[in-house]
Each structure stands twice: as C-alpha cells, then as structure tokens.
PDB file of C-alpha atoms in Angstrom:
ATOM      1  CA  MET A 825     167.913  -0.164  37.146  1.00 71.00           C
ATOM      2  CA  GLU A 826     171.113  -1.467  39.412  1.00 91.00           C
ATOM      3  CA  LEU A 827     170.189  -4.309  41.567  1.00 89.00           C
ATOM      4  CA  LEU A 828     171.038  -3.086  44.412  1.00 89.00           C
ATOM      5  CA  GLN A 829     168.687   0.038  43.994  1.00 90.00           C
ATOM      6  CA  GLY A 830     165.901  -2.373  43.027  1.00 88.00           C
ATOM      7  CA  ILE A 831     165.884  -4.115  46.250  1.00 90.00           C
ATOM      8  CA  ARG A 832     165.950  -1.061  48.253  1.00 90.00           C
ATOM      9  CA  GLU A 833     163.086   0.895  46.327  1.00 91.00           C
ATOM     10  CA  ARG A 834     161.079  -1.861  45.996  1.00 93.00           C
ATOM     11  CA  ARG A 835     158.070  -1.873  47.684  1.00 92.00           C
ATOM     12  CA  SER A 836     154.707  -3.804  48.338  1.00 93.00           C
ATOM     13  CA  ILE A 837     152.618  -1.273  45.919  1.00 95.00           C
ATOM     14  CA  ARG A 838     148.322  -1.639  46.713  1.00 95.00           C
ATOM     15  CA  LYS A 839     147.653   1.205  44.441  1.00 95.00           C
ATOM     16  CA  PHE A 840     147.403   1.116  40.396  1.00 97.00           C
ATOM     17  CA  GLN A 841     146.796   3.377  37.870  1.00 97.00           C
ATOM     18  CA  ASP A 842     144.080   2.367  35.575  1.00 95.00           C
ATOM     19  CA  ARG A 843     146.031   1.509  32.432  1.00 97.00           C
ATOM     20  CA  PRO A 844     146.368  -2.472  31.725  1.00 97.00           C
ATOM     21  CA  VAL A 845     149.974  -4.334  31.798  1.00 98.00           C
ATOM     22  CA  SER A 846     150.725  -5.906  28.271  1.00 98.00           C
ATOM     23  CA  ARG A 847     151.222  -9.528  28.114  1.00 98.00           C
ATOM     24  CA  GLU A 848     154.399  -9.120  26.533  1.00 98.00           C
ATOM     25  CA  LEU A 849     155.882  -6.815  29.407  1.00 98.00           C
ATOM     26  CA  LEU A 850     154.781  -9.901  31.857  1.00 98.00           C
ATOM     27  CA  GLY A 851     156.405 -12.391  29.179  1.00 98.00           C
ATOM     28  CA  GLU A 852     159.572 -10.150  29.559  1.00 98.00           C
ATOM     29  CA  ILE A 853     158.931 -10.346  33.171  1.00 98.00           C
ATOM     30  CA  VAL A 854     158.656 -14.192  33.586  1.00 98.00           C
ATOM     31  CA  GLU A 855     161.887 -14.550  31.312  1.00 98.00           C
ATOM     32  CA  THR A 856     163.925 -12.745  33.847  1.00 98.00           C
ATOM     33  CA  ALA A 857     161.603 -14.531  36.914  1.00 98.00           C
ATOM     34  CA  ALA A 858     162.732 -17.950  35.419  1.00 97.00           C
ATOM     35  CA  TYR A 859     166.587 -17.143  37.227  1.00 97.00           C
ATOM     36  CA  ALA A 860     165.122 -17.410  40.489  1.00 97.00           C
ATOM     37  CA  PRO A 861     166.640 -20.364  42.120  1.00 95.00           C
ATOM     38  CA  SER A 862     164.996 -23.245  43.223  1.00 92.00           C
ATOM     39  CA  TRP A 863     165.840 -26.951  44.910  1.00 86.00           C
ATOM     40  CA  LYS A 864     168.314 -28.888  42.597  1.00 87.00           C
ATOM     41  CA  ASN A 865     167.127 -26.756  39.844  1.00 87.00           C
ATOM     42  CA  SER A 866     163.656 -27.966  39.963  1.00 88.00           C
ATOM     43  CA  GLN A 867     161.996 -25.002  38.182  1.00 92.00           C
ATOM     44  CA  THR A 868     158.628 -25.659  39.767  1.00 94.00           C
ATOM     45  CA  ALA A 869     157.166 -22.153  39.715  1.00 97.00           C
ATOM     46  CA  ARG A 870     154.318 -21.433  37.326  1.00 98.00           C
ATOM     47  CA  TYR A 871     152.948 -18.054  36.604  1.00 98.00           C
ATOM     48  CA  LEU A 872     149.231 -18.187  35.758  1.00 98.00           C
ATOM     49  CA  VAL A 873     148.179 -14.260  34.544  1.00 98.00           C
ATOM     50  CA  VAL A 874     144.517 -13.223  34.989  1.00 98.00           C
ATOM     51  CA  ASP A 875     143.645 -10.100  33.193  1.00 97.00           C
ATOM     52  CA  ASP A 876     140.228 -10.530  32.368  1.00 97.00           C
ATOM     53  CA  ARG A 877     138.314  -7.549  34.476  1.00 97.00           C
ATOM     54  CA  ASP A 878     135.253 -10.331  35.416  1.00 97.00           C
ATOM     55  CA  LYS A 879     137.751 -12.833  36.620  1.00 98.00           C
ATOM     56  CA  ILE A 880     139.825 -10.330  38.775  1.00 98.00           C
ATOM     57  CA  LEU A 881     136.762  -9.280  40.327  1.00 98.00           C
ATOM     58  CA  GLU A 882     135.718 -12.535  41.204  1.00 98.00           C
ATOM     59  CA  LEU A 883     138.916 -13.719  42.420  1.00 98.00           C
ATOM     60  CA  ALA A 884     139.225 -10.258  44.560  1.00 98.00           C
ATOM     61  CA  GLY A 885     135.322 -11.556  45.947  1.00 97.00           C
ATOM     62  CA  GLU A 886     134.821 -12.797  49.809  1.00 97.00           C
ATOM     63  CA  LYS A 887     135.238 -16.235  49.183  1.00 97.00           C
ATOM     64  CA  CYS A 888     138.541 -16.502  47.385  1.00 98.00           C
ATOM     65  CA  MET A 889     140.260 -13.827  49.516  1.00 97.00           C
ATOM     66  CA  MET A 890     138.175 -15.430  52.690  1.00 97.00           C
ATOM     67  CA  GLY A 891     136.859 -12.032  53.676  1.00 96.00           C
ATOM     68  CA  PHE A 892     140.126 -10.374  53.942  1.00 95.00           C
ATOM     69  CA  GLU A 893     139.110  -6.676  53.046  1.00 95.00           C
ATOM     70  CA  LYS A 894     142.480  -5.256  52.206  1.00 93.00           C
ATOM     71  CA  ASN A 895     143.153  -8.105  49.596  1.00 94.00           C
ATOM     72  CA  MET A 896     139.888  -7.709  48.441  1.00 96.00           C
ATOM     73  CA  GLU A 897     140.459  -3.871  47.963  1.00 95.00           C
ATOM     74  CA  ASN A 898     143.728  -4.418  46.626  1.00 94.00           C
ATOM     75  CA  LEU A 899     143.266  -7.255  44.116  1.00 96.00           C
ATOM     76  CA  SER A 900     140.043  -5.646  42.795  1.00 96.00           C
ATOM     77  CA  LYS A 901     141.535  -2.184  41.307  1.00 95.00           C
ATOM     78  CA  ALA A 902     144.763  -4.288  39.888  1.00 98.00           C
ATOM     79  CA  PRO A 903     145.023  -4.309  35.981  1.00 98.00           C
ATOM     80  CA  ALA A 904     146.405  -8.064  36.628  1.00 98.00           C
ATOM     81  CA  VAL A 905     146.799 -10.562  38.648  1.00 98.00           C
ATOM     82  CA  VAL A 906     149.730 -13.405  38.949  1.00 98.00           C
ATOM     83  CA  LEU A 907     148.772 -16.952  40.724  1.00 98.00           C
ATOM     84  CA  LEU A 908     151.983 -17.813  41.435  1.00 98.00           C
ATOM     85  CA  THR A 909     151.585 -21.877  41.175  1.00 98.00           C
ATOM     86  CA  GLY A 910     154.478 -24.615  42.166  1.00 96.00           C
ATOM     87  CA  VAL A 911     154.446 -28.126  40.777  1.00 94.00           C
ATOM     88  CA  LYS A 912     153.697 -30.306  43.773  1.00 92.00           C
ATOM     89  CA  GLY A 913     156.136 -33.243  44.844  1.00 85.00           C
ATOM     90  CA  ARG A 914     159.471 -31.958  43.208  1.00 83.00           C
ATOM     91  CA  SER A 915     161.153 -29.073  45.280  1.00 85.00           C
ATOM     92  CA  GLY A 916     162.646 -31.119  48.438  1.00 84.00           C
ATOM     93  CA  TYR A 917     162.318 -34.089  47.031  1.00 80.00           C
ATOM     94  CA  GLU A 918     164.001 -37.206  45.743  1.00 83.00           C
ATOM     95  CA  ARG A 919     163.192 -38.946  42.603  1.00 80.00           C
ATOM     96  CA  ASP A 920     161.612 -42.067  44.665  1.00 84.00           C
ATOM     97  CA  GLY A 921     159.331 -39.532  46.508  1.00 81.00           C
ATOM     98  CA  SER A 922     160.961 -39.505  49.610  1.00 85.00           C
ATOM     99  CA  PHE A 923     161.848 -35.869  51.389  1.00 85.00           C
ATOM    100  CA  SER A 924     165.553 -34.890  50.691  1.00 85.00           C
ATOM    101  CA  THR A 925     165.442 -33.415  54.017  1.00 82.00           C
ATOM    102  CA  SER A 926     163.780 -33.179  57.383  1.00 85.00           C
ATOM    103  CA  ARG A 927     162.217 -30.010  56.216  1.00 84.00           C
ATOM    104  CA  GLY A 928     159.886 -32.058  54.168  1.00 79.00           C
ATOM    105  CA  THR A 929     157.224 -29.835  52.131  1.00 81.00           C
ATOM    106  CA  HIS A 930     158.677 -26.386  53.362  1.00 84.00           C
ATOM    107  CA  TRP A 931     161.034 -26.484  50.369  1.00 85.00           C
ATOM    108  CA  GLU A 932     158.046 -25.740  48.208  1.00 89.00           C
ATOM    109  CA  SER A 933     156.791 -22.769  50.177  1.00 91.00           C
ATOM    110  CA  PHE A 934     160.623 -21.544  50.283  1.00 92.00           C
ATOM    111  CA  ASP A 935     161.300 -21.999  46.419  1.00 94.00           C
ATOM    112  CA  ALA A 936     157.708 -19.820  45.903  1.00 95.00           C
ATOM    113  CA  GLY A 937     159.311 -17.087  47.934  1.00 95.00           C
ATOM    114  CA  ILE A 938     162.141 -17.066  45.938  1.00 97.00           C
ATOM    115  CA  ALA A 939     160.232 -16.865  42.605  1.00 97.00           C
ATOM    116  CA  ALA A 940     157.713 -14.392  43.693  1.00 98.00           C
ATOM    117  CA  GLN A 941     160.692 -12.316  44.980  1.00 97.00           C
ATOM    118  CA  THR A 942     162.537 -12.433  41.832  1.00 97.00           C
ATOM    119  CA  PHE A 943     159.205 -11.656  39.715  1.00 98.00           C
ATOM    120  CA  CYS A 944     158.436  -8.886  41.771  1.00 97.00           C
ATOM    121  CA  LEU A 945     161.837  -7.246  41.493  1.00 97.00           C
ATOM    122  CA  ALA A 946     162.060  -8.238  37.851  1.00 97.00           C
ATOM    123  CA  ALA A 947     158.259  -6.103  37.698  1.00 97.00           C
ATOM    124  CA  TRP A 948     159.685  -2.911  39.402  1.00 96.00           C
ATOM    125  CA  ALA A 949     163.041  -3.098  37.256  1.00 96.00           C
ATOM    126  CA  LYS A 950     160.332  -2.509  34.205  1.00 97.00           C
ATOM    127  CA  GLY A 951     158.321   0.271  36.149  1.00 96.00           C
ATOM    128  CA  LEU A 952     155.196  -2.095  37.891  1.00 98.00           C
ATOM    129  CA  GLY A 953     154.536  -2.201  41.239  1.00 97.00           C
ATOM    130  CA  THR A 954     153.370  -5.337  42.930  1.00 98.00           C
ATOM    131  CA  VAL A 955     151.811  -6.906  46.279  1.00 97.00           C
ATOM    132  CA  ILE A 956     152.198 -10.540  46.919  1.00 97.00           C
ATOM    133  CA  MET A 957     148.937 -11.794  48.896  1.00 94.00           C
ATOM    134  CA  GLY A 958     149.088 -15.454  50.916  1.00 88.00           C
ATOM    135  CA  LEU A 959     145.764 -14.926  52.699  1.00 93.00           C
ATOM    136  CA  PHE A 960     143.291 -16.608  50.169  1.00 96.00           C
ATOM    137  CA  ASP A 961     141.116 -19.950  49.497  1.00 97.00           C
ATOM    138  CA  ASP A 962     142.858 -22.077  46.836  1.00 95.00           C
ATOM    139  CA  GLN A 963     139.754 -24.480  46.279  1.00 97.00           C
ATOM    140  CA  GLU A 964     137.338 -21.024  46.027  1.00 98.00           C
ATOM    141  CA  ILE A 965     140.474 -19.934  43.443  1.00 98.00           C
ATOM    142  CA  ALA A 966     140.311 -22.839  41.351  1.00 97.00           C
ATOM    143  CA  LYS A 967     136.459 -22.560  41.076  1.00 97.00           C
ATOM    144  CA  VAL A 968     137.020 -19.319  38.907  1.00 97.00           C
ATOM    145  CA  VAL A 969     140.691 -20.119  37.447  1.00 97.00           C
ATOM    146  CA  PRO A 970     141.649 -23.727  36.445  1.00 96.00           C
ATOM    147  CA  ILE A 971     144.326 -24.515  38.183  1.00 98.00           C
ATOM    148  CA  PRO A 972     146.681 -27.048  36.185  1.00 98.00           C
ATOM    149  CA  GLU A 973     146.635 -30.540  37.871  1.00 97.00           C
ATOM    150  CA  GLY A 974     149.809 -31.484  39.536  1.00 96.00           C
ATOM    151  CA  GLN A 975     150.419 -27.583  40.574  1.00 97.00           C
ATOM    152  CA  GLN A 976     149.106 -25.555  44.206  1.00 96.00           C
ATOM    153  CA  ILE A 977     148.670 -21.870  44.102  1.00 97.00           C
ATOM    154  CA  MET A 978     151.241 -20.544  46.282  1.00 96.00           C
ATOM    155  CA  ALA A 979     150.815 -16.806  45.949  1.00 97.00           C
ATOM    156  CA  VAL A 980     148.576 -14.311  44.634  1.00 98.00           C
ATOM    157  CA  ILE A 981     150.281 -11.057  42.950  1.00 98.00           C
ATOM    158  CA  ALA A 982     148.580  -7.996  42.211  1.00 98.00           C
ATOM    159  CA  VAL A 983     150.235  -6.383  39.347  1.00 98.00           C
ATOM    160  CA  GLY A 984     150.152  -2.879  37.728  1.00 98.00           C
ATOM    161  CA  TYR A 985     151.425   0.220  37.080  1.00 98.00           C
ATOM    162  CA  PRO A 986     151.977   2.073  40.766  1.00 97.00           C
ATOM    163  CA  LEU A 987     149.448   4.924  41.459  1.00 95.00           C
ATOM    164  CA  ASP A 988     151.977   6.319  44.204  1.00 91.00           C
ATOM    165  CA  VAL A 989     154.824   4.397  45.676  1.00 90.00           C
ATOM    166  CA  PRO A 990     155.111   4.415  49.817  1.00 89.00           C
ATOM    167  CA  GLU A 991     158.065   5.598  51.872  1.00 89.00           C
ATOM    168  CA  ALA A 992     160.108   2.836  52.930  1.00 86.00           C
ATOM    169  CA  PRO A 993     159.479   1.716  56.654  1.00 89.00           C
ATOM    170  CA  ARG A 994     162.061   1.912  59.027  1.00 92.00           C
ATOM    171  CA  ARG A 995     164.727  -1.194  58.552  1.00 92.00           C
ATOM    172  CA  LYS A 996     166.543  -2.674  61.596  1.00 95.00           C
ATOM    173  CA  GLY A 997     170.154  -2.321  61.229  1.00 94.00           C
ATOM    174  CA  ALA A 998     172.855  -4.943  60.453  1.00 95.00           C
ATOM    175  CA  GLU A 999     174.211  -4.637  64.042  1.00 95.00           C
ATOM    176  CA  GLU A1000     170.477  -5.975  65.024  1.00 95.00           C
ATOM    177  CA  LEU A1001     170.093  -8.683  62.492  1.00 95.00           C
ATOM    178  CA  LEU A1002     173.518  -9.912  61.879  1.00 95.00           C
ATOM    179  CA  ALA A1003     175.542 -12.210  64.312  1.00 95.00           C
ATOM    180  CA  PHE A1004     179.245 -13.551  63.765  1.00 95.00           C
ATOM    181  CA  LEU A1005     179.438 -16.933  65.500  1.00 96.00           C
TER     182      LEU A1005
END
C-alpha cells in the first residue's frame, strides 16, 4: 500500500470481524510504529496488548470507559485492545527534569498522538482496522491491567479486522486549511 493511499483511506473502524489478531502481526505493526518521531528521539511510546476476552470485556465496562456507551460497545467487540502508554517525564523535558519548552507536559500527548497515528497507519497497511479512544479512566484501567511503573496511559486503541469500512467524511480543502504568510 502506498503511503498517501493509506493516509487517505484509513478510517476509524468501530465494527470488527469475529477473528483473532495474531500476536506476531501486532509485533510487526509495533516494529513499524517504532519509527514514529518523538521529542529528541526519546521514543517514549509503549504498547500493551490485551487479547484476553475477559480482560477486554472488563476494559469495556462502565467504570473503565466512564459510562461512554459508544466506547463500551466498540471495545467490547474488538479482538484486541492496545493501551498506548508513554514513559513519564521524558518527552519535553531536559535531563535535569526541567521543561525544555513553555509547552510543559504537552509534548507527552503530542508524541503519543504521533505514535498512535503511526500505529494505526501501520495496522491499516496490514489489513487491520483501529479506533483511538481518548475517553477513559486511567485508574480503573490500571485495576484491570497492570501499567508498568513510570508509564501512563495515553490512548486506548481497539484493533481488529474490519467488518466494514465507512465512507470518508467530507474534508476541508487546502484553500480553507492553508495560509501563506
């Protein structure tokens, strides 16, 4: 798949086939996602894969998904869930622990966003669909899945073979998005 084609065709997939995703395939996707750029090449993204059905259903519960029904439904039917975590205190920081920029901890989220999109594009290229969820309760998820010390959950990503691929919503054109100064 060509890069530009993947960027234009990748969609958030919310309905999955009842088909497991191999750990080997997820490993290949993470190998590619490791090339996502990060603050000073800090490479803070980590990928915790949950493929146990009972654990997925716990993650899809009301407490972990803060009662958001769409996330609960999407997650409960996913064959795998990736908890994208970030190593705390590196992205946007100097070695002495001070911030490198006035953006503070903003860079942790920025790097996680780049990592999540790179993961999702790599998954799409391998025939998998994904949807990134940002509405969740970190502390409740940590009761279900142990989060390694020094890491924080940045996103929850449902992963699986698409049941269907929705049409692309209308996109704004360059004339609306672009300004030359």
